């Protein structure tokens, strides 16, 4: 009797496993079709007239300066406010699709939907295919997301995609079975995270999140979490170190090419903004070492709130 029962349990487990795989495959196919239709609709209804606001003109000018003059200039002087990641990406896009605003917007839409695909696979690994599809569908149909992607050329779009890809590479590294797979995942994650800090200054927050992710097992599990801690340390440290080196190189360049005395506005210098307690206010005092954790926490909270708005708006 017990043998018959155990056989029945095994059969049920295999049947359940097959049904789960079938359901996951159905979700995957649905996602591909959904993203294809969504991307097409975004492209068909996107703006065709160049936006002069939302930083589009600055990014476009910087990209053309990199492409044609091979220097990072805007308004007849070195530009030290926006990191060069997005202008460099935009210059590469111009090489592929030309300098037409419409073509660049459509390419940007494609990048956004690649980010949605990466987001799906990250969430799928953690919460299942059904939850992943639901969240991606909410983001793709968000009015805030549509406005962000289809109206102007802004760094938020590639930042979203590269962030999602960074998380995906880290996730793939944690489940890799072969050494070469793990090495490739670590290198790809390091490159993606380093690029994040050149896309937006908020990329520093991603590095802070990596630190928390690495330290979490030891802080909450003690000795039991040491093995996980050292595994995550090997995955995350290369990304943190490379991103820090890239960020310091950009800060050094920005400080060395800060605006002339005739135009000595702190808002025109990335390095000066970085040293402010709150870079959005000109009267904000310089940040202290004790103020760094609160600023990081504030930035994490802001990005979390923005993510929630993006999903439910």
Short mmCIF file of N, CA and C in Angstrom, two decimals, residues 191-251:
data_model
loop_
_atom_site.label_atom_id
_atom_site.label_comp_id
_atom_site.label_asym_id
_atom_site.label_seq_id
_atom_site.Cartn_x
_atom_site.Cartn_y
_atom_site.Cartn_z
N UNK A 191 30.39 45.59 -16.01
CA UNK A 191 30.31 46.58 -17.09
C UNK A 191 29.01 47.35 -17.07
N UNK A 192 27.90 46.65 -16.81
CA UNK A 192 26.60 47.31 -16.79
C UNK A 192 26.49 48.29 -15.62
N UNK A 193 26.94 47.88 -14.44
CA UNK A 193 26.86 48.76 -13.27
C UNK A 193 27.77 49.97 -13.45
N UNK A 194 28.96 49.77 -14.03
CA UNK A 194 29.86 50.89 -14.28
C UNK A 194 29.23 51.88 -15.25
N UNK A 195 28.51 51.36 -16.24
CA UNK A 195 27.84 52.24 -17.20
C UNK A 195 26.70 53.02 -16.55
N UNK A 196 26.08 52.42 -15.53
CA UNK A 196 24.98 53.10 -14.83
C UNK A 196 25.41 54.43 -14.25
N UNK A 197 26.60 54.47 -13.63
CA UNK A 197 27.03 55.71 -12.98
C UNK A 197 27.38 56.79 -14.00
N UNK A 198 27.58 56.38 -15.26
CA UNK A 198 27.81 57.36 -16.32
C UNK A 198 26.51 57.77 -17.01
N UNK A 199 25.46 57.00 -16.80
CA UNK A 199 24.16 57.37 -17.37
C UNK A 199 23.47 58.42 -16.50
N UNK A 200 23.47 58.18 -15.19
CA UNK A 200 22.83 59.10 -14.25
C UNK A 200 23.59 59.07 -12.94
N UNK A 201 23.65 60.22 -12.28
CA UNK A 201 24.35 60.26 -10.99
C UNK A 201 23.66 59.39 -9.96
N UNK A 202 22.36 59.12 -10.15
CA UNK A 202 21.62 58.26 -9.23
C UNK A 202 22.15 56.83 -9.28
N UNK A 203 23.00 56.53 -10.25
CA UNK A 203 23.61 55.20 -10.33
C UNK A 203 24.40 54.86 -9.08
N UNK A 204 24.84 55.89 -8.34
CA UNK A 204 25.52 55.66 -7.06
C UNK A 204 24.61 54.88 -6.11
N UNK A 205 23.32 55.13 -6.20
CA UNK A 205 22.36 54.43 -5.35
C UNK A 205 22.34 52.94 -5.66
N UNK A 206 22.52 52.59 -6.93
CA UNK A 206 22.56 51.17 -7.31
C UNK A 206 23.74 50.48 -6.63
N UNK A 207 24.87 51.19 -6.57
CA UNK A 207 26.04 50.64 -5.91
C UNK A 207 25.75 50.44 -4.41
N UNK A 208 25.06 51.41 -3.81
CA UNK A 208 24.68 51.28 -2.40
C UNK A 208 23.78 50.06 -2.20
N UNK A 209 22.87 49.86 -3.15
CA UNK A 209 22.01 48.68 -3.08
C UNK A 209 22.79 47.39 -3.18
N UNK A 210 23.84 47.38 -4.01
CA UNK A 210 24.70 46.21 -4.10
C UNK A 210 25.38 45.91 -2.77
N UNK A 211 25.85 46.97 -2.11
CA UNK A 211 26.47 46.79 -0.79
C UNK A 211 25.48 46.14 0.18
N UNK A 212 24.24 46.62 0.19
CA UNK A 212 23.23 46.06 1.08
C UNK A 212 22.94 44.61 0.74
N UNK A 213 22.87 44.31 -0.55
CA UNK A 213 22.61 42.94 -1.00
C UNK A 213 23.73 42.00 -0.57
N UNK A 214 24.98 42.47 -0.65
CA UNK A 214 26.13 41.65 -0.25
C UNK A 214 26.14 41.43 1.26
N UNK A 215 25.85 42.49 2.01
CA UNK A 215 25.95 42.41 3.48
C UNK A 215 24.75 41.75 4.14
N UNK A 216 23.63 41.68 3.46
CA UNK A 216 22.38 41.19 4.04
C UNK A 216 22.51 39.83 4.72
N UNK A 217 23.13 38.81 4.10
CA UNK A 217 23.18 37.49 4.75
C UNK A 217 23.88 37.49 6.10
N UNK A 218 24.98 38.23 6.21
CA UNK A 218 25.73 38.25 7.47
C UNK A 218 24.98 39.03 8.54
N UNK A 219 24.38 40.14 8.15
CA UNK A 219 23.69 41.01 9.12
C UNK A 219 22.49 40.31 9.73
N UNK A 220 21.72 39.59 8.91
CA UNK A 220 20.48 39.01 9.39
C UNK A 220 20.58 37.52 9.73
N UNK A 221 21.58 36.84 9.20
CA UNK A 221 21.68 35.40 9.46
C UNK A 221 22.91 35.01 10.27
N UNK A 222 23.82 35.94 10.46
CA UNK A 222 25.02 35.64 11.23
C UNK A 222 25.91 34.63 10.54
N UNK A 223 26.35 33.64 11.29
CA UNK A 223 27.27 32.65 10.75
C UNK A 223 26.67 31.84 9.61
N UNK A 224 25.37 31.58 9.70
CA UNK A 224 24.72 30.79 8.66
C UNK A 224 24.77 31.48 7.30
N UNK A 225 24.89 32.78 7.31
CA UNK A 225 24.88 33.51 6.05
C UNK A 225 26.25 33.79 5.48
N UNK A 226 27.30 33.30 6.13
CA UNK A 226 28.65 33.61 5.65
C UNK A 226 28.93 33.05 4.27
N UNK A 227 28.48 31.83 4.02
CA UNK A 227 28.72 31.22 2.70
C UNK A 227 28.05 32.04 1.60
N UNK A 228 26.81 32.46 1.87
CA UNK A 228 26.10 33.29 0.88
C UNK A 228 26.79 34.64 0.74
N UNK A 229 27.27 35.18 1.86
CA UNK A 229 27.97 36.46 1.84
C UNK A 229 29.20 36.42 0.94
N UNK A 230 30.02 35.38 1.11
CA UNK A 230 31.24 35.29 0.31
C UNK A 230 30.93 35.03 -1.17
N UNK A 231 29.84 34.30 -1.42
CA UNK A 231 29.43 34.09 -2.82
C UNK A 231 29.01 35.42 -3.46
N UNK A 232 28.22 36.19 -2.73
CA UNK A 232 27.78 37.48 -3.25
C UNK A 232 28.94 38.47 -3.34
N UNK A 233 29.89 38.33 -2.42
CA UNK A 233 31.05 39.20 -2.44
C UNK A 233 31.82 39.02 -3.75
N UNK A 234 32.00 37.77 -4.16
CA UNK A 234 32.69 37.49 -5.41
C UNK A 234 31.94 38.01 -6.62
N UNK A 235 30.59 38.01 -6.54
CA UNK A 235 29.79 38.50 -7.65
C UNK A 235 29.73 40.02 -7.70
N UNK A 236 29.61 40.65 -6.52
CA UNK A 236 29.33 42.08 -6.49
C UNK A 236 30.52 43.00 -6.45
N UNK A 237 31.63 42.55 -5.84
CA UNK A 237 32.78 43.43 -5.66
C UNK A 237 33.35 43.95 -6.99
N UNK A 238 33.53 43.08 -8.03
CA UNK A 238 34.05 43.62 -9.29
C UNK A 238 33.19 44.76 -9.84
N UNK A 239 31.87 44.63 -9.72
CA UNK A 239 30.97 45.68 -10.22
C UNK A 239 31.14 46.96 -9.41
N UNK A 240 31.22 46.82 -8.08
CA UNK A 240 31.36 48.00 -7.22
C UNK A 240 32.69 48.71 -7.48
N UNK A 241 33.77 47.94 -7.58
CA UNK A 241 35.09 48.52 -7.77
C UNK A 241 35.18 49.23 -9.13
N UNK A 242 34.74 48.55 -10.19
CA UNK A 242 34.81 49.15 -11.53
C UNK A 242 33.95 50.40 -11.60
N UNK A 243 32.75 50.34 -11.03
CA UNK A 243 31.86 51.51 -11.05
C UNK A 243 32.48 52.67 -10.28
N UNK A 244 33.11 52.38 -9.14
CA UNK A 244 33.74 53.44 -8.34
C UNK A 244 34.90 54.09 -9.10
N UNK A 245 35.71 53.28 -9.79
CA UNK A 245 36.83 53.82 -10.57
C UNK A 245 36.31 54.71 -11.71
N UNK A 246 35.29 54.23 -12.42
CA UNK A 246 34.71 55.00 -13.52
C UNK A 246 34.12 56.31 -13.00
N UNK A 247 33.42 56.25 -11.88
CA UNK A 247 32.80 57.45 -11.31
C UNK A 247 33.87 58.47 -10.90
N UNK A 248 34.93 57.99 -10.25
CA UNK A 248 36.00 58.90 -9.82
C UNK A 248 36.70 59.54 -11.03
N UNK A 249 36.86 58.78 -12.10
CA UNK A 249 37.48 59.33 -13.31
C UNK A 249 36.62 60.45 -13.89
N UNK A 250 35.30 60.24 -13.91
CA UNK A 250 34.40 61.27 -14.42
C UNK A 250 34.39 62.50 -13.51
N UNK A 251 34.36 62.27 -12.20
CA UNK A 251 34.37 63.39 -11.26
C UNK A 251 35.66 64.20 -11.41
#
